[in-house]
């Protein structure tokens, strides 16, 4: 499990991290999750992988909390398949209790597309997790699955702007889209974080728009958990 830091772009402070799976293959070397996750999503094995990653993240947080060391919130991914499983809430809550982790240290990332089917049950599930104190993050926002009207009642604390928003940010029309999207989300009182910040120019523009937090190669790449 690797962790990519999330930073406050104004101060450079690390405000959290995201746990991301890696596969170190004996012959093929490091295999990207983009290559193997679509495969294990088909046969459902992704559920085992998610649980493994959650457990590693909770274990690390619990160990540091118990030792009185500095902790920042870590978010984990919940695959779309998993988000629709009945026992998902129990599983996450149970892990928090087992490892003695305060729920406010754990973010749960569900992709925008995960939110868009079977909405009612999923909304209830996410709301339950929020009631327990976990925060819910909508991942890959803007990739084109949710409708803007859904935003009014979506049970999310954080929205992660998809990396696509930052492509060709020097283009005037793209700037209008980013500025107004960030403005709308701020007005709706959801925390916005930009994904895939790779340049100083992108960072400067986002700050101008009112988006202060980011996750991107310009700051840090995902790194082994110990290094984080
Ligand atoms: P994601 O959840 O959107 O995670 C962010 C991805 O963007 C990571 O790719 C990260 O390395 C990459 N990234 C971050 N900053 C930059 C940047 O500045 N430029 C570029 N080009 N890329 C950046 P990664 O680690 O390859 O993961 C890809 C996807 O695989 C993740 O996208 C997520 O959907 C999935 N994934 C990874 N780990 C897990 C897991 O444990 N469970 C589940 N269900 N999905 C996972
Ligand atoms: Ca994610
Ligand atoms: Ca994402």
Short mmCIF file of C-alpha atoms and ligand atoms in Angstrom, two decimals:
data_model
loop_
_atom_site.label_atom_id
_atom_site.label_comp_id
_atom_site.label_asym_id
_atom_site.label_seq_id
_atom_site.Cartn_x
_atom_site.Cartn_y
_atom_site.Cartn_z
CA UNK A 1 0.00 0.00 0.00
CA UNK A 2 1.36 3.39 -1.05
CA UNK A 3 0.21 6.75 0.22
CA UNK A 4 0.08 9.97 -1.74
CA UNK A 5 0.14 13.10 0.43
CA UNK A 6 -2.53 15.78 0.06
CA UNK A 7 -1.28 19.30 0.62
CA UNK A 8 -2.44 22.79 1.33
CA UNK A 9 -1.09 24.62 -1.70
CA UNK A 10 -0.63 27.91 0.14
CA UNK A 11 1.47 26.57 2.98
CA UNK A 12 2.78 23.31 1.53
CA UNK A 13 1.61 21.51 4.68
CA UNK A 14 0.60 17.86 4.36
CA UNK A 15 -3.05 17.75 5.34
CA UNK A 16 -3.73 14.09 4.66
CA UNK A 17 -3.05 11.20 2.35
CA UNK A 18 -4.70 8.69 0.07
CA UNK A 19 -3.94 4.98 0.29
CA UNK A 20 -3.34 3.45 -3.15
CA UNK A 21 -2.70 -0.19 -3.95
CA UNK A 22 0.43 -1.34 -5.79
CA UNK A 23 1.31 -4.74 -7.19
CA UNK A 24 4.98 -5.64 -7.14
CA UNK A 25 5.17 -8.50 -9.60
CA UNK A 26 8.27 -10.74 -9.35
CA UNK A 27 8.90 -10.61 -13.12
CA UNK A 28 6.91 -7.67 -14.43
CA UNK A 29 7.88 -5.20 -11.73
CA UNK A 30 5.42 -2.57 -10.53
CA UNK A 31 1.99 -2.96 -12.11
CA UNK A 32 -0.33 0.04 -12.08
CA UNK A 33 -3.77 -0.38 -10.49
CA UNK A 34 -5.21 1.00 -13.71
CA UNK A 35 -4.07 -2.22 -15.36
CA UNK A 36 -5.25 -4.76 -12.80
CA UNK A 37 -8.22 -3.13 -11.07
CA UNK A 38 -10.53 -3.36 -14.11
CA UNK A 39 -9.76 -7.09 -14.20
CA UNK A 40 -10.38 -7.81 -10.52
CA UNK A 41 -13.50 -5.65 -10.63
CA UNK A 42 -14.97 -8.18 -13.03
CA UNK A 43 -14.61 -11.19 -10.75
CA UNK A 44 -15.26 -9.32 -7.50
CA UNK A 45 -11.77 -9.84 -6.10
CA UNK A 46 -11.48 -6.06 -5.78
CA UNK A 47 -13.49 -6.42 -2.58
CA UNK A 48 -10.66 -8.41 -0.98
CA UNK A 49 -8.13 -5.85 -2.17
CA UNK A 50 -10.13 -2.96 -0.77
CA UNK A 51 -10.46 -4.67 2.60
CA UNK A 52 -6.72 -5.34 2.63
CA UNK A 53 -5.94 -1.69 1.91
CA UNK A 54 -8.44 -0.39 4.49
CA UNK A 55 -6.97 -2.70 7.07
CA UNK A 56 -3.41 -1.53 6.40
CA UNK A 57 -4.50 2.11 6.62
CA UNK A 58 -6.46 1.60 9.86
CA UNK A 59 -3.58 -0.39 11.35
CA UNK A 60 -1.11 2.41 10.60
CA UNK A 61 -3.41 5.09 12.00
CA UNK A 62 -4.20 3.04 15.10
CA UNK A 63 -0.54 2.34 15.77
CA UNK A 64 0.41 6.00 15.47
CA UNK A 65 -2.56 7.18 17.53
CA UNK A 66 -1.71 4.70 20.28
CA UNK A 67 1.91 5.85 20.29
CA UNK A 68 0.84 9.50 20.51
CA UNK A 69 2.48 10.29 17.16
CA UNK A 70 1.30 12.91 14.70
CA UNK A 71 -1.52 11.71 12.46
CA UNK A 72 -3.27 13.18 9.45
CA UNK A 73 -6.46 11.84 7.90
CA UNK A 74 -5.99 9.05 5.38
CA UNK A 75 -8.55 8.28 2.74
CA UNK A 76 -9.18 4.90 1.19
CA UNK A 77 -10.95 3.94 -1.99
CA UNK A 78 -14.20 2.03 -2.04
CA UNK A 79 -14.79 0.32 -5.35
CA UNK A 80 -18.14 0.81 -6.95
CA UNK A 81 -18.91 -2.86 -6.52
CA UNK A 82 -18.14 -2.67 -2.85
CA UNK A 83 -20.13 0.49 -2.24
CA UNK A 84 -23.21 -1.54 -3.05
CA UNK A 85 -22.54 -4.34 -0.56
CA UNK A 86 -24.73 -4.44 2.50
CA UNK A 87 -21.99 -5.28 5.00
CA UNK A 88 -19.65 -2.51 3.87
CA UNK A 89 -20.64 -0.11 6.66
CA UNK A 90 -20.21 -2.78 9.31
CA UNK A 91 -16.83 -3.75 7.91
CA UNK A 92 -15.42 -0.21 8.02
CA UNK A 93 -16.89 0.59 11.41
CA UNK A 94 -15.55 -2.70 12.79
CA UNK A 95 -12.06 -1.94 11.58
CA UNK A 96 -12.12 1.48 13.22
CA UNK A 97 -13.09 -0.10 16.53
CA UNK A 98 -10.61 -2.96 16.20
CA UNK A 99 -7.66 -0.66 15.55
CA UNK A 100 -8.80 2.15 17.86
CA UNK A 101 -8.96 4.77 15.11
CA UNK A 102 -11.08 7.91 15.39
CA UNK A 103 -13.45 7.93 12.42
CA UNK A 104 -12.62 11.56 11.69
CA UNK A 105 -9.17 10.36 10.59
CA UNK A 106 -10.63 8.26 7.80
CA UNK A 107 -11.96 9.47 4.46
CA UNK A 108 -13.90 7.18 2.19
CA UNK A 109 -13.53 7.85 -1.52
CA UNK A 110 -16.31 6.72 -3.82
CA UNK A 111 -16.17 7.68 -7.47
CA UNK A 112 -18.74 9.94 -8.97
CA UNK A 113 -19.87 7.05 -11.17
CA UNK A 114 -20.28 4.90 -8.06
CA UNK A 115 -22.72 7.46 -6.73
CA UNK A 116 -24.86 7.56 -9.80
CA UNK A 117 -26.45 4.12 -9.83
CA UNK A 118 -28.69 2.68 -7.16
CA UNK A 119 -28.57 6.07 -5.52
CA UNK A 120 -31.00 5.78 -2.61
CA UNK A 121 -29.40 2.79 -0.92
CA UNK A 122 -25.91 4.16 -1.50
CA UNK A 123 -26.88 7.56 -0.10
CA UNK A 124 -28.22 5.88 3.03
CA UNK A 125 -25.06 3.87 3.44
CA UNK A 126 -22.85 6.93 3.03
CA UNK A 127 -25.01 8.85 5.48
CA UNK A 128 -24.62 6.06 8.04
CA UNK A 129 -20.86 6.25 7.69
CA UNK A 130 -20.97 10.02 8.14
CA UNK A 131 -23.14 9.59 11.23
CA UNK A 132 -20.39 7.39 12.66
CA UNK A 133 -17.94 10.22 12.02
CA UNK A 134 -16.19 9.12 8.80
CA UNK A 135 -15.97 11.62 5.97
CA UNK A 136 -17.23 10.76 2.52
CA UNK A 137 -15.33 11.99 -0.54
CA UNK A 138 -16.63 12.00 -4.07
CA UNK A 139 -13.76 10.96 -6.32
CA UNK A 140 -13.20 11.86 -9.99
CA UNK A 141 -15.84 14.60 -9.90
CA UNK A 142 -16.47 16.00 -13.36
CA UNK A 143 -15.74 12.85 -15.28
CA UNK A 144 -19.28 13.10 -16.45
CA UNK A 145 -21.56 10.82 -14.49
CA UNK A 146 -23.38 12.88 -11.92
CA UNK A 147 -25.85 15.58 -12.69
CA UNK A 148 -25.55 18.95 -11.06
CA UNK A 149 -28.97 18.65 -9.44
CA UNK A 150 -27.74 15.60 -7.51
CA UNK A 151 -25.26 17.84 -5.73
CA UNK A 152 -28.01 19.43 -3.68
CA UNK A 153 -28.53 16.38 -1.56
CA UNK A 154 -25.51 14.20 -2.00
CA UNK A 155 -24.14 13.02 1.35
CA UNK A 156 -20.55 14.06 0.75
CA UNK A 157 -18.05 16.11 2.74
CA UNK A 158 -15.32 16.44 0.13
CA UNK A 159 -15.30 16.59 -3.65
CA UNK A 160 -12.17 15.68 -5.55
CA UNK A 161 -11.99 17.54 -8.85
CA UNK A 162 -10.92 15.14 -11.55
CA UNK A 163 -7.54 15.67 -13.16
CA UNK A 164 -9.27 16.39 -16.49
CA UNK A 165 -10.28 19.81 -15.17
CA UNK A 166 -6.63 20.84 -15.12
CA UNK A 167 -5.85 19.90 -18.71
CA UNK A 168 -5.05 23.00 -20.78
CA UNK A 169 -5.74 25.32 -17.89
CA UNK A 170 -4.32 28.19 -19.96
CA UNK A 171 -7.38 27.93 -22.18
CA UNK A 172 -9.89 30.69 -21.30
CA UNK A 173 -12.95 28.43 -21.49
CA UNK A 174 -11.37 25.81 -19.27
CA UNK A 175 -10.64 28.53 -16.76
CA UNK A 176 -14.29 29.58 -16.72
CA UNK A 177 -15.33 25.99 -16.00
CA UNK A 178 -12.84 25.50 -13.17
CA UNK A 179 -13.43 28.89 -11.55
CA UNK A 180 -17.20 28.48 -11.52
CA UNK A 181 -17.16 24.84 -10.48
CA UNK A 182 -14.95 25.63 -7.50
CA UNK A 183 -17.11 28.67 -6.70
CA UNK A 184 -20.27 26.58 -6.80
CA UNK A 185 -18.82 23.84 -4.59
CA UNK A 186 -17.52 26.38 -2.09
CA UNK A 187 -20.95 28.01 -1.99
CA UNK A 188 -22.51 24.58 -1.38
CA UNK A 189 -20.11 24.22 1.53
CA UNK A 190 -18.37 21.09 0.32
CA UNK A 191 -14.63 20.94 0.67
CA UNK A 192 -12.89 20.91 -2.73
CA UNK A 193 -9.59 19.25 -3.46
CA UNK A 194 -7.91 19.22 -6.85
CA UNK A 195 -6.41 16.02 -8.19
CA UNK A 196 -3.46 15.79 -10.53
CA UNK A 197 -1.78 19.14 -9.93
CA UNK A 198 1.47 18.91 -11.89
CA UNK A 199 2.61 22.52 -12.33
CA UNK A 200 3.02 25.74 -10.39
CA UNK A 201 0.69 27.44 -12.91
CA UNK A 202 -2.12 25.00 -12.13
CA UNK A 203 -1.58 25.51 -8.41
CA UNK A 204 -1.60 29.32 -8.71
CA UNK A 205 -4.76 29.26 -10.77
CA UNK A 206 -6.58 26.94 -8.35
CA UNK A 207 -5.67 29.13 -5.38
CA UNK A 208 -7.01 32.15 -7.28
CA UNK A 209 -10.26 30.23 -7.78
CA UNK A 210 -10.59 29.41 -4.08
CA UNK A 211 -9.37 25.82 -4.15
CA UNK A 212 -6.53 25.50 -1.66
CA UNK A 213 -5.97 21.78 -1.29
CA UNK A 214 -4.48 19.41 -3.82
CA UNK A 215 -3.02 16.03 -4.51
CA UNK A 216 -0.56 15.85 -7.38
CA UNK A 217 2.86 15.00 -8.68
CA UNK A 218 3.92 18.65 -8.40
CA UNK A 219 3.92 18.13 -4.63
CA UNK A 220 4.34 14.42 -4.00
CA UNK A 221 4.01 11.13 -5.80
CA UNK A 222 2.50 8.13 -4.03
CA UNK A 223 5.17 6.63 -1.74
CA UNK A 224 5.57 3.55 0.43
CA UNK A 225 3.63 3.85 3.68
CA UNK A 226 6.78 3.91 5.85
CA UNK A 227 8.15 6.81 3.85
CA UNK A 228 4.90 8.71 4.24
P1 LIG B 1 -7.75 7.61 -7.97
O1 LIG B 1 -8.52 7.11 -6.79
O2 LIG B 1 -8.30 8.74 -8.72
O3 LIG B 1 -6.29 7.93 -7.42
C1 LIG B 1 -5.48 8.97 -7.88
C2 LIG B 1 -4.60 8.49 -9.01
O4 LIG B 1 -4.04 9.62 -9.66
C3 LIG B 1 -3.41 7.66 -8.50
O5 LIG B 1 -3.12 6.70 -9.51
C4 LIG B 1 -2.30 8.70 -8.46
O6 LIG B 1 -1.01 8.16 -8.56
C5 LIG B 1 -2.64 9.53 -9.68
N1 LIG B 1 -2.11 10.88 -9.59
C6 LIG B 1 -2.02 11.67 -8.50
N2 LIG B 1 -1.49 12.86 -8.80
C7 LIG B 1 -1.22 12.84 -10.14
C8 LIG B 1 -0.65 13.79 -11.05
O7 LIG B 1 -0.27 14.90 -10.71
N3 LIG B 1 -0.56 13.40 -12.35
C9 LIG B 1 -0.95 12.18 -12.78
N4 LIG B 1 -0.80 11.89 -14.08
N5 LIG B 1 -1.51 11.27 -11.95
C10 LIG B 1 -1.63 11.59 -10.64
P2 LIG B 1 -2.93 5.16 -9.20
O8 LIG B 1 -2.28 4.98 -7.87
O9 LIG B 1 -2.28 4.57 -10.40
O10 LIG B 1 -4.39 4.62 -9.07
C11 LIG B 1 -5.26 4.63 -10.17
C12 LIG B 1 -6.66 4.31 -9.75
O11 LIG B 1 -6.76 2.97 -9.28
C13 LIG B 1 -7.14 5.16 -8.58
O12 LIG B 1 -7.52 6.41 -9.04
C14 LIG B 1 -8.29 4.30 -8.07
O13 LIG B 1 -9.43 4.48 -8.85
C15 LIG B 1 -7.76 2.92 -8.29
N6 LIG B 1 -7.21 2.41 -7.01
C16 LIG B 1 -5.97 2.50 -6.50
N7 LIG B 1 -5.88 1.86 -5.31
C17 LIG B 1 -7.13 1.35 -5.04
C18 LIG B 1 -7.70 0.58 -3.97
O14 LIG B 1 -7.07 0.25 -2.96
N8 LIG B 1 -9.02 0.26 -4.09
C19 LIG B 1 -9.77 0.63 -5.17
N9 LIG B 1 -11.06 0.27 -5.21
N10 LIG B 1 -9.27 1.36 -6.18
C20 LIG B 1 -7.96 1.72 -6.13
CA1 LIG B 2 -9.34 7.93 -4.99
CA1 LIG B 3 -9.55 10.44 -8.49
#
